[in-house]
CSV table of N, CA and C in Angstrom, one decimal:
chain,number,residue,atom,x,y,z
K,1,MET,N,-8.5,-6.2,5.2
K,1,MET,CA,-7.3,-6.5,4.6
K,1,MET,C,-7.2,-7.9,4.0
K,2,ALA,N,-8.1,-8.7,4.3
K,2,ALA,CA,-8.0,-10.0,3.8
K,2,ALA,C,-8.2,-10.1,2.3
K,3,GLY,N,-7.1,-10.5,1.7
K,3,GLY,CA,-7.1,-10.7,0.2
K,3,GLY,C,-6.9,-9.5,-0.7
K,4,GLY,N,-7.3,-8.3,-0.3
K,4,GLY,CA,-7.1,-7.2,-1.2
K,4,GLY,C,-6.1,-6.2,-0.7
K,5,ALA,N,-5.7,-5.3,-1.5
K,5,ALA,CA,-4.7,-4.3,-1.1
K,5,ALA,C,-5.3,-3.0,-0.8
K,6,GLY,N,-6.1,-3.0,0.3
K,6,GLY,CA,-6.8,-1.7,0.7
K,6,GLY,C,-6.0,-1.0,1.7
K,7,GLY,N,-6.6,0.0,2.3
K,7,GLY,CA,-5.9,0.8,3.3
K,7,GLY,C,-5.0,1.8,2.8
K,8,GLU,N,-4.4,2.6,3.7
K,8,GLU,CA,-3.5,3.6,3.3
K,8,GLU,C,-2.0,3.1,3.3
K,9,VAL,N,-1.2,3.8,2.5
K,9,VAL,CA,0.2,3.5,2.6
K,9,VAL,C,0.9,4.8,3.0
K,10,VAL,N,1.7,4.8,4.1
K,10,VAL,CA,2.4,5.9,4.6
K,10,VAL,C,3.9,5.6,4.6
K,11,LEU,N,4.7,6.7,4.5
K,11,LEU,CA,6.1,6.5,4.4
K,11,LEU,C,6.7,6.5,5.8
K,12,TYR,N,7.5,5.5,6.1
K,12,TYR,CA,8.4,5.6,7.3
K,12,TYR,C,9.8,5.8,6.9
K,13,GLU,N,10.4,6.8,7.5
K,13,GLU,CA,11.9,7.0,7.3
K,13,GLU,C,12.5,7.1,8.6
K,14,SER,N,13.6,6.2,8.8
K,14,SER,CA,14.3,6.2,10.1
K,14,SER,C,15.0,7.6,10.3
K,15,PRO,N,15.2,7.9,11.6
K,15,PRO,CA,15.8,9.2,11.9
K,15,PRO,C,17.1,9.4,11.2
K,16,ASP,N,17.9,8.4,11.0
K,16,ASP,CA,19.2,8.5,10.3
K,16,ASP,C,19.0,8.5,8.8
K,17,GLY,N,17.8,8.3,8.3
K,17,GLY,CA,17.6,8.3,6.8
K,17,GLY,C,18.0,7.1,6.1
K,18,GLU,N,18.5,6.1,6.8
K,18,GLU,CA,19.0,4.9,6.2
K,18,GLU,C,17.9,3.9,5.7
K,19,VAL,N,16.7,4.0,6.4
K,19,VAL,CA,15.6,3.1,6.1
K,19,VAL,C,14.4,3.9,5.7
K,20,ARG,N,13.9,3.5,4.5
K,20,ARG,CA,12.6,4.2,4.0
K,20,ARG,C,11.7,3.0,3.6
K,21,LEU,N,10.5,3.0,4.2
K,21,LEU,CA,9.6,1.9,4.0
K,21,LEU,C,8.2,2.5,3.7
K,22,ASP,N,7.5,1.8,2.7
K,22,ASP,CA,6.1,2.1,2.5
K,22,ASP,C,5.3,1.2,3.5
K,23,VAL,N,4.7,1.8,4.5
K,23,VAL,CA,4.0,1.0,5.5
K,23,VAL,C,2.5,1.1,5.3
K,24,ARG,N,1.9,-0.1,5.3
K,24,ARG,CA,0.4,-0.2,5.1
K,24,ARG,C,-0.2,0.1,6.5
K,25,LEU,N,-1.2,1.0,6.4
K,25,LEU,CA,-2.0,1.4,7.6
K,25,LEU,C,-3.4,1.0,7.4
K,26,GLU,N,-3.9,0.0,8.2
K,26,GLU,CA,-5.2,-0.5,8.0
K,26,GLU,C,-5.7,-1.2,9.3
K,27,ARG,N,-7.0,-1.1,9.5
K,27,ARG,CA,-7.6,-1.8,10.7
K,27,ARG,C,-6.9,-1.4,12.0
K,28,GLU,N,-6.6,-0.1,12.1
K,28,GLU,CA,-6.0,0.5,13.3
K,28,GLU,C,-4.7,-0.1,13.7
K,29,SER,N,-3.9,-0.5,12.7
K,29,SER,CA,-2.6,-1.1,12.9
K,29,SER,C,-1.7,-0.7,11.7
K,30,VAL,N,-0.4,-0.9,11.8
K,30,VAL,CA,0.5,-0.9,10.7
K,30,VAL,C,0.9,-2.3,10.4
K,31,TRP,N,1.2,-2.5,9.1
K,31,TRP,CA,1.5,-3.9,8.6
K,31,TRP,C,2.8,-3.9,7.8
K,32,LEU,N,3.6,-4.8,8.0
K,32,LEU,CA,4.9,-5.0,7.3
K,32,LEU,C,5.0,-6.4,6.8
K,33,THR,N,5.8,-6.6,5.8
K,33,THR,CA,6.2,-8.0,5.3
K,33,THR,C,7.4,-8.4,6.1
K,34,GLN,N,7.8,-9.6,5.9
K,34,GLN,CA,9.1,-10.1,6.5
K,34,GLN,C,10.3,-9.3,5.9
K,35,ALA,N,10.2,-9.1,4.6
K,35,ALA,CA,11.3,-8.4,3.9
K,35,ALA,C,11.4,-7.0,4.4
K,36,GLN,N,10.3,-6.3,4.7
K,36,GLN,CA,10.3,-5.0,5.3
K,36,GLN,C,10.9,-5.0,6.7
K,37,MET,N,10.5,-6.0,7.5
K,37,MET,CA,11.1,-6.1,8.8
K,37,MET,C,12.6,-6.3,8.8
K,38,SER,N,13.0,-7.1,7.8
K,38,SER,CA,14.4,-7.4,7.7
K,38,SER,C,15.2,-6.1,7.4
K,39,GLU,N,14.6,-5.3,6.5
K,39,GLU,CA,15.3,-4.0,6.2
K,39,GLU,C,15.2,-3.1,7.4
K,40,LEU,N,14.1,-3.0,8.1
K,40,LEU,CA,13.9,-2.2,9.2
K,40,LEU,C,14.9,-2.5,10.4
K,41,PHE,N,15.0,-3.8,10.7
K,41,PHE,CA,15.8,-4.2,11.8
K,41,PHE,C,17.2,-4.4,11.5
K,42,GLY,N,17.6,-4.4,10.2
K,42,GLY,CA,18.9,-4.7,9.7
K,42,GLY,C,19.4,-6.1,10.0
K,43,ARG,N,18.5,-7.0,9.9
K,43,ARG,CA,18.8,-8.5,10.1
K,43,ARG,C,18.4,-9.3,8.9
K,44,GLU,N,19.0,-10.4,8.7
K,44,GLU,CA,18.7,-11.3,7.6
K,44,GLU,C,17.2,-11.8,7.7
K,45,ARG,N,16.6,-12.0,6.6
K,45,ARG,CA,15.2,-12.4,6.6
K,45,ARG,C,15.0,-13.8,7.4
K,46,SER,N,16.0,-14.6,7.3
K,46,SER,CA,15.9,-15.9,8.0
K,46,SER,C,15.8,-15.7,9.5
K,47,VAL,N,16.5,-14.7,10.0
K,47,VAL,CA,16.4,-14.3,11.5
K,47,VAL,C,15.0,-13.8,11.8
K,48,ILE,N,14.4,-13.0,10.9
K,48,ILE,CA,13.1,-12.5,11.1
K,48,ILE,C,12.1,-13.6,11.1
K,49,THR,N,12.2,-14.5,10.2
K,49,THR,CA,11.3,-15.7,10.0
K,49,THR,C,11.4,-16.5,11.3
K,50,LYS,N,12.6,-16.7,11.8
K,50,LYS,CA,12.7,-17.6,13.1
K,50,LYS,C,12.0,-16.9,14.2
K,51,HIS,N,12.2,-15.6,14.4
K,51,HIS,CA,11.6,-14.9,15.5
K,51,HIS,C,10.1,-14.8,15.4
K,52,ILE,N,9.5,-14.7,14.2
K,52,ILE,CA,8.1,-14.7,14.0
K,52,ILE,C,7.5,-16.0,14.4
K,53,ARG,N,8.2,-17.1,13.9
K,53,ARG,CA,7.7,-18.4,14.2
K,53,ARG,C,7.7,-18.7,15.7
K,54,ASN,N,8.8,-18.2,16.4
K,54,ASN,CA,8.8,-18.4,17.9
K,54,ASN,C,7.8,-17.5,18.6
K,55,VAL,N,7.5,-16.3,18.1
K,55,VAL,CA,6.4,-15.5,18.7
K,55,VAL,C,5.1,-16.3,18.7
K,56,PHE,N,4.8,-17.0,17.7
K,56,PHE,CA,3.5,-17.7,17.6
K,56,PHE,C,3.6,-19.1,18.3
K,57,ARG,N,4.8,-19.8,18.2
K,57,ARG,CA,4.9,-21.1,18.8
K,57,ARG,C,4.9,-21.0,20.3
K,58,GLU,N,5.5,-19.9,20.9
K,58,GLU,CA,5.6,-19.7,22.3
K,58,GLU,C,4.3,-19.1,22.9
K,59,GLY,N,3.3,-18.8,22.0
K,59,GLY,CA,2.1,-18.3,22.5
K,59,GLY,C,2.1,-16.8,22.9
K,60,GLU,N,3.2,-16.1,22.5
K,60,GLU,CA,3.2,-14.7,22.8
K,60,GLU,C,2.1,-13.9,22.1
K,61,LEU,N,1.8,-14.4,20.9
K,61,LEU,CA,0.7,-13.8,20.1
K,61,LEU,C,0.1,-15.0,19.3
K,62,ALA,N,-1.2,-14.8,19.0
K,62,ALA,CA,-1.9,-15.8,18.1
K,62,ALA,C,-1.7,-15.3,16.7
K,63,GLU,N,-1.5,-16.3,15.8
K,63,GLU,CA,-1.3,-16.0,14.4
K,63,GLU,C,-2.6,-15.3,13.8
K,64,LYS,N,-3.7,-15.8,14.2
K,64,LYS,CA,-5.0,-15.3,13.7
K,64,LYS,C,-5.2,-13.9,14.1
K,65,GLY,N,-5.4,-13.0,13.2
K,65,GLY,CA,-5.6,-11.6,13.5
K,65,GLY,C,-4.4,-10.8,13.4
K,66,ASN,N,-3.2,-11.4,13.5
K,66,ASN,CA,-1.9,-10.7,13.5
K,66,ASN,C,-1.2,-10.9,12.2
K,67,VAL,N,-1.7,-11.8,11.3
K,67,VAL,CA,-1.1,-12.0,10.0
K,67,VAL,C,-2.2,-12.0,9.0
K,68,GLN,N,-2.0,-11.3,7.9
K,68,GLN,CA,-2.9,-11.2,6.8
K,68,GLN,C,-2.2,-11.5,5.5
K,69,ASP,N,-2.7,-12.3,4.6
K,69,ASP,CA,-2.1,-12.6,3.3
K,69,ASP,C,-2.8,-11.7,2.3
K,70,LEU,N,-1.9,-11.0,1.5
K,70,LEU,CA,-2.4,-10.1,0.5
K,70,LEU,C,-1.8,-10.5,-0.9
K,71,HIS,N,-2.6,-10.3,-1.9
K,71,HIS,CA,-2.1,-10.4,-3.3
K,71,HIS,C,-1.6,-9.1,-3.7
K,72,ILE,N,-0.3,-9.0,-4.0
K,72,ILE,CA,0.2,-7.7,-4.4
K,72,ILE,C,0.8,-7.9,-5.8
K,73,ALA,N,0.9,-6.8,-6.5
K,73,ALA,CA,1.3,-6.8,-8.0
K,73,ALA,C,2.6,-7.4,-8.2
K,74,SER,N,3.6,-7.3,-7.3
K,74,SER,CA,4.9,-7.8,-7.6
K,74,SER,C,5.1,-9.2,-7.2
K,75,SER,N,4.1,-9.9,-6.9
K,75,SER,CA,4.2,-11.3,-6.4
K,75,SER,C,3.1,-12.2,-7.1
K,76,ASP,N,3.5,-13.4,-7.4
K,76,ASP,CA,2.6,-14.4,-8.0
K,76,ASP,C,1.7,-15.0,-7.0
K,77,ARG,N,2.1,-15.0,-5.7
K,77,ARG,CA,1.3,-15.6,-4.7
K,77,ARG,C,1.1,-14.6,-3.5
K,78,PRO,N,0.2,-14.9,-2.6
K,78,PRO,CA,-0.1,-14.0,-1.5
K,78,PRO,C,1.2,-13.8,-0.7
K,79,VAL,N,1.3,-12.5,-0.2
K,79,VAL,CA,2.4,-12.2,0.7
K,79,VAL,C,1.9,-11.9,2.1
K,80,ALA,N,2.5,-12.5,3.1
K,80,ALA,CA,2.1,-12.3,4.5
K,80,ALA,C,2.5,-10.9,5.0
K,81,PHE,N,1.5,-10.2,5.6
K,81,PHE,CA,1.8,-9.0,6.3
K,81,PHE,C,1.5,-9.2,7.7
K,82,TYR,N,2.4,-8.6,8.6
K,82,TYR,CA,2.3,-8.8,10.0
K,82,TYR,C,2.0,-7.4,10.7
K,83,ASN,N,1.1,-7.4,11.7
K,83,ASN,CA,0.7,-6.2,12.3
K,83,ASN,C,1.7,-5.7,13.3
K,84,LEU,N,1.4,-4.5,13.9
K,84,LEU,CA,2.3,-3.9,14.8
K,84,LEU,C,2.7,-4.7,16.0
K,85,ASP,N,1.8,-5.5,16.5
K,85,ASP,CA,2.1,-6.4,17.7
K,85,ASP,C,3.3,-7.3,17.3
K,86,VAL,N,3.2,-7.9,16.1
K,86,VAL,CA,4.2,-8.9,15.7
K,86,VAL,C,5.5,-8.1,15.5
K,87,ILE,N,5.4,-6.9,14.8
K,87,ILE,CA,6.6,-6.1,14.5
K,87,ILE,C,7.3,-5.8,15.8
K,88,ILE,N,6.6,-5.3,16.8
K,88,ILE,CA,7.2,-5.0,18.1
K,88,ILE,C,7.8,-6.2,18.8
K,89,SER,N,7.1,-7.3,18.8
K,89,SER,CA,7.7,-8.6,19.4
K,89,SER,C,9.0,-8.9,18.7
K,90,VAL,N,9.0,-8.9,17.4
K,90,VAL,CA,10.3,-9.2,16.7
K,90,VAL,C,11.3,-8.2,17.0
K,91,GLY,N,11.0,-6.9,17.1
K,91,GLY,CA,11.9,-5.8,17.4
K,91,GLY,C,12.6,-6.1,18.8
K,92,TYR,N,11.8,-6.5,19.8
K,92,TYR,CA,12.4,-6.8,21.1
K,92,TYR,C,13.3,-8.0,21.0
K,93,ARG,N,13.0,-9.0,20.2
K,93,ARG,CA,13.8,-10.2,20.1
K,93,ARG,C,15.1,-9.9,19.4
K,94,VAL,N,15.1,-9.0,18.4
K,94,VAL,CA,16.4,-8.7,17.7
K,94,VAL,C,17.2,-7.6,18.4
K,95,LYS,N,16.5,-7.0,19.4
K,95,LYS,CA,17.2,-5.9,20.2
K,95,LYS,C,17.7,-4.8,19.2
K,96,SER,N,16.7,-4.2,18.5
K,96,SER,CA,17.1,-3.2,17.5
K,96,SER,C,16.6,-1.8,17.9
K,97,GLN,N,17.6,-0.9,17.9
K,97,GLN,CA,17.3,0.5,18.1
K,97,GLN,C,16.3,1.0,17.1
K,98,ARG,N,16.5,0.6,15.9
K,98,ARG,CA,15.5,1.0,14.8
K,98,ARG,C,14.1,0.5,15.1
K,99,GLY,N,14.0,-0.7,15.8
K,99,GLY,CA,12.7,-1.2,16.2
K,99,GLY,C,12.0,-0.3,17.2
K,100,THR,N,12.8,0.3,18.1
K,100,THR,CA,12.3,1.2,19.1
K,100,THR,C,11.8,2.5,18.4
K,101,GLN,N,12.6,3.0,17.5
K,101,GLN,CA,12.3,4.2,16.7
K,101,GLN,C,11.0,4.0,15.9
K,102,PHE,N,10.9,2.8,15.3
K,102,PHE,CA,9.7,2.5,14.5
K,102,PHE,C,8.5,2.4,15.4
K,103,ARG,N,8.6,1.8,16.5
K,103,ARG,CA,7.5,1.7,17.4
K,103,ARG,C,6.9,3.0,17.8
K,104,ILE,N,7.8,3.9,18.1
K,104,ILE,CA,7.5,5.3,18.5
K,104,ILE,C,6.7,6.0,17.3
K,105,TRP,N,7.3,5.9,16.1
K,105,TRP,CA,6.7,6.5,14.9
K,105,TRP,C,5.3,5.9,14.7
K,106,ALA,N,5.2,4.5,14.7
K,106,ALA,CA,4.0,3.8,14.4
K,106,ALA,C,2.9,4.2,15.4
K,107,THR,N,3.2,4.3,16.7
K,107,THR,CA,2.2,4.7,17.7
K,107,THR,C,1.7,6.1,17.5
K,108,ARG,N,2.7,7.0,17.2
K,108,ARG,CA,2.3,8.4,17.0
K,108,ARG,C,1.4,8.5,15.7
K,109,THR,N,1.8,7.8,14.7
K,109,THR,CA,1.0,7.8,13.4
K,109,THR,C,-0.4,7.2,13.6
K,110,LEU,N,-0.5,6.1,14.3
K,110,LEU,CA,-1.8,5.5,14.5
K,110,LEU,C,-2.7,6.4,15.4
K,111,LYS,N,-2.1,7.0,16.4
K,111,LYS,CA,-2.9,7.9,17.3
K,111,LYS,C,-3.4,9.0,16.5
K,112,GLY,N,-2.6,9.6,15.7
K,112,GLY,CA,-3.0,10.8,14.8
K,112,GLY,C,-4.1,10.4,13.9
K,113,HIS,N,-3.9,9.2,13.3
K,113,HIS,CA,-4.9,8.7,12.3
K,113,HIS,C,-6.3,8.5,13.0
K,114,LEU,N,-6.3,7.9,14.2
K,114,LEU,CA,-7.5,7.6,14.9
K,114,LEU,C,-8.2,8.9,15.3
K,115,VAL,N,-7.4,9.9,15.7
K,115,VAL,CA,-8.0,11.2,16.2
K,115,VAL,C,-8.5,12.0,15.0
K,116,ARG,N,-7.7,12.1,13.9
K,116,ARG,CA,-8.1,12.9,12.8
K,116,ARG,C,-8.9,12.2,11.7
K,117,GLY,N,-8.7,10.9,11.7
K,117,GLY,CA,-9.5,10.1,10.7
K,117,GLY,C,-8.7,10.0,9.4
K,118,TYR,N,-7.5,10.5,9.3
K,118,TYR,CA,-6.7,10.4,8.1
K,118,TYR,C,-5.2,10.5,8.5
K,119,THR,N,-4.4,10.1,7.6
K,119,THR,CA,-2.9,10.3,7.8
K,119,THR,C,-2.3,11.0,6.6
K,120,LEU,N,-1.5,11.9,6.9
K,120,LEU,CA,-0.8,12.7,5.8
K,120,LEU,C,0.3,11.8,5.2
K,121,ASN,N,0.4,11.7,3.9
K,121,ASN,CA,1.4,11.0,3.2
K,121,ASN,C,2.5,12.0,2.9
K,122,GLU,N,3.6,12.1,3.7
K,122,GLU,CA,4.6,13.1,3.5
K,122,GLU,C,5.3,13.0,2.2
K,123,ARG,N,5.6,11.8,1.7
K,123,ARG,CA,6.2,11.7,0.4
K,123,ARG,C,5.4,12.2,-0.7
K,124,ARG,N,4.1,11.9,-0.7
K,124,ARG,CA,3.2,12.4,-1.7
K,124,ARG,C,3.1,13.9,-1.6
K,125,LEU,N,3.1,14.5,-0.4
K,125,LEU,CA,3.1,15.9,-0.3
K,125,LEU,C,4.3,16.6,-0.9
K,126,ARG,N,5.4,16.0,-0.7
K,126,ARG,CA,6.7,16.5,-1.3
K,126,ARG,C,6.6,16.4,-2.8
K,127,GLU,N,6.1,15.3,-3.3
K,127,GLU,CA,6.1,15.1,-4.8
K,127,GLU,C,5.1,15.9,-5.5
K,128,LYS,N,3.9,16.0,-4.9
K,128,LYS,CA,2.8,16.6,-5.6
K,128,LYS,C,2.5,18.0,-5.1
K,129,GLY,N,3.1,18.4,-4.0
K,129,GLY,CA,2.8,19.7,-3.4
K,129,GLY,C,1.4,19.8,-2.8
K,130,PHE,N,1.0,20.9,-2.4
K,130,PHE,CA,-0.2,21.1,-1.6
K,130,PHE,C,-1.4,21.3,-2.5
K,131,GLY,N,-1.2,21.4,-3.8
K,131,GLY,CA,-2.4,21.6,-4.8
K,131,GLY,C,-3.4,20.5,-4.7
K,132,GLU,N,-2.9,19.2,-4.6
K,132,GLU,CA,-3.8,18.1,-4.6
K,132,GLU,C,-4.6,18.1,-3.3
K,133,ILE,N,-4.0,18.5,-2.2
K,133,ILE,CA,-4.6,18.5,-0.9
K,133,ILE,C,-5.7,19.6,-0.9
K,134,GLU,N,-5.3,20.8,-1.4
K,134,GLU,CA,-6.2,21.9,-1.5
K,134,GLU,C,-7.5,21.5,-2.3
K,135,GLN,N,-7.3,20.8,-3.4
K,135,GLN,CA,-8.4,20.4,-4.2
K,135,GLN,C,-9.3,19.4,-3.4
K,136,ALA,N,-8.7,18.5,-2.7
K,136,ALA,CA,-9.4,17.5,-1.9
K,136,ALA,C,-10.2,18.2,-0.7
K,137,VAL,N,-9.5,19.1,-0.1
K,137,VAL,CA,-10.2,19.8,1.0
K,137,VAL,C,-11.3,20.6,0.5
K,138,GLY,N,-11.1,21.3,-0.6
K,138,GLY,CA,-12.2,22.1,-1.2
K,138,GLY,C,-13.4,21.3,-1.6
K,139,LEU,N,-13.1,20.1,-2.2
K,139,LEU,CA,-14.2,19.2,-2.6
K,139,LEU,C,-15.0,18.7,-1.3
K,140,GLN,N,-14.2,18.4,-0.3
K,140,GLN,CA,-14.8,17.9,1.0
K,140,GLN,C,-15.7,19.1,1.6
K,141,ALA,N,-15.2,20.3,1.6
K,141,ALA,CA,-15.9,21.4,2.1
K,141,ALA,C,-17.2,21.7,1.3
K,142,ARG,N,-17.1,21.6,0.0
K,142,ARG,CA,-18.3,21.8,-0.8
K,142,ARG,C,-19.3,20.7,-0.6
K,143,THR,N,-18.8,19.4,-0.4
K,143,THR,CA,-19.7,18.3,-0.1
K,143,THR,C,-20.4,18.5,1.2
K,144,LEU,N,-19.7,18.9,2.2
K,144,LEU,CA,-20.3,19.1,3.5
K,144,LEU,C,-21.3,20.2,3.5
K,145,SER,N,-20.9,21.3,2.8
K,145,SER,CA,-21.8,22.4,2.6
K,145,SER,C,-23.1,22.1,1.9
K,146,ALA,N,-23.0,21.2,0.9
K,146,ALA,CA,-24.2,20.8,0.2
K,146,ALA,C,-25.0,19.9,1.1
K,147,HIS,N,-24.4,19.1,1.9
K,147,HIS,CA,-25.2,18.3,2.8
K,147,HIS,C,-26.0,19.1,3.8
K,148,GLU,N,-25.3,20.2,4.3
K,148,GLU,CA,-25.9,21.1,5.3
K,148,GLU,C,-27.1,21.8,4.6
K,149,ARG,N,-26.9,22.3,3.4
K,149,ARG,CA,-28.0,23.0,2.7
K,149,ARG,C,-29.2,22.1,2.5
K,150,ILE,N,-28.9,20.8,2.1
K,150,ILE,CA,-30.0,19.9,2.0
K,150,ILE,C,-30.7,19.7,3.3
K,151,ARG,N,-30.0,19.5,4.4
K,151,ARG,CA,-30.6,19.3,5.7
K,151,ARG,C,-31.4,20.5,6.1
K,152,LEU,N,-30.9,21.8,5.9
K,152,LEU,CA,-31.6,23.0,6.3
K,152,LEU,C,-32.8,23.2,5.4
K,153,HIS,N,-32.7,23.0,4.1
K,153,HIS,CA,-33.8,23.3,3.2
K,153,HIS,C,-34.8,22.2,3.0
K,154,ALA,N,-34.5,21.0,3.4
K,154,ALA,CA,-35.4,19.9,3.2
K,154,ALA,C,-36.7,20.0,3.9
K,155,SER,N,-36.7,20.8,4.9
K,155,SER,CA,-38.0,21.0,5.6
K,155,SER,C,-39.0,21.9,4.8
K,156,GLY,N,-38.5,22.6,3.9
K,156,GLY,CA,-39.3,23.4,3.0
K,156,GLY,C,-39.7,22.6,1.8
K,157,SER,N,-40.1,23.3,0.7
K,157,SER,CA,-40.5,22.6,-0.5
K,157,SER,C,-39.4,22.4,-1.5
K,158,THR,N,-38.3,23.0,-1.3
K,158,THR,CA,-37.2,22.9,-2.3
K,158,THR,C,-35.9,22.7,-1.6
K,159,ALA,N,-35.1,21.8,-2.2
K,159,ALA,CA,-33.7,21.6,-1.7
K,159,ALA,C,-32.8,22.0,-2.8
K,160,VAL,N,-31.7,22.7,-2.5
K,160,VAL,CA,-30.7,23.1,-3.5
K,160,VAL,C,-29.6,22.2,-3.3
K,161,ILE,N,-29.2,21.5,-4.4
K,161,ILE,CA,-28.1,20.6,-4.4
K,161,ILE,C,-27.1,21.0,-5.5
K,162,PRO,N,-25.9,21.3,-5.2
K,162,PRO,CA,-24.9,21.6,-6.3
K,162,PRO,C,-24.7,20.4,-7.2
K,163,ALA,N,-24.8,20.6,-8.5
K,163,ALA,CA,-24.5,19.5,-9.4
K,163,ALA,C,-23.2,19.8,-10.1
K,164,LYS,N,-22.7,18.8,-10.8
K,164,LYS,CA,-21.4,18.9,-11.4
K,164,LYS,C,-21.4,20.2,-12.4
K,165,ALA,N,-22.4,20.4,-13.1
K,165,ALA,CA,-22.4,21.5,-14.1
K,165,ALA,C,-23.2,22.7,-13.6
K,166,GLY,N,-23.6,22.7,-12.4
K,166,GLY,CA,-24.3,23.9,-11.9
K,166,GLY,C,-25.2,23.6,-10.7
K,167,ILE,N,-26.4,24.2,-10.6
K,167,ILE,CA,-27.3,24.0,-9.5
K,167,ILE,C,-28.5,23.3,-10.0
K,168,GLN,N,-29.0,22.3,-9.2
K,168,GLN,CA,-30.3,21.7,-9.5
K,168,GLN,C,-31.2,21.9,-8.3
K,169,CYS,N,-32.5,22.0,-8.6
K,169,CYS,CA,-33.5,22.1,-7.6
K,169,CYS,C,-34.3,20.9,-7.6
K,170,LEU,N,-34.5,20.3,-6.4
K,170,LEU,CA,-35.3,19.1,-6.3
K,170,LEU,C,-36.5,19.5,-5.5
K,171,SER,N,-37.6,19.0,-5.9
K,171,SER,CA,-38.8,19.2,-5.1
K,171,SER,C,-38.9,18.2,-4.0
K,172,VAL,N,-39.2,18.6,-2.8
K,172,VAL,CA,-39.3,17.7,-1.7
K,172,VAL,C,-40.7,17.7,-1.3
K,173,ALA,N,-41.3,16.5,-1.3
K,173,ALA,CA,-42.8,16.4,-1.0
K,173,ALA,C,-43.0,16.1,0.4
């Protein structure tokens, strides 16, 4: 995450529908900016800033590894993103019910991502429908099938590899 805008972005929506955030999912954690935490917890940004500063000053968490600066399109300078540990610490300090709801959502989302290796973007699903997913799954299935055919046939003299425009045969020596 250092310096670039990689990772996945998933939608968090509070149970009451009042808060909708695009949450960055990367390096086995979720990441929010101070502005996003302010919206999530329903507190002024200055309050969030104070709590973050205290989390680090009191030694509850180390700044290194819990904060990443990213260059994003809407800002001239890098923006600090804070991982789930910081978000949870701030949530406890502001005593926010939404913080508890977010922690539950984030934990469930991260566990699912680690088990499956991917996260479904529900907003994108609603907007684009299942056609895009069906195409992606089909492509993945064809790719895996091609790899399997290569593995099975590589012991002989010919390997069949699907090409973009058809089938190619490669001689295996």
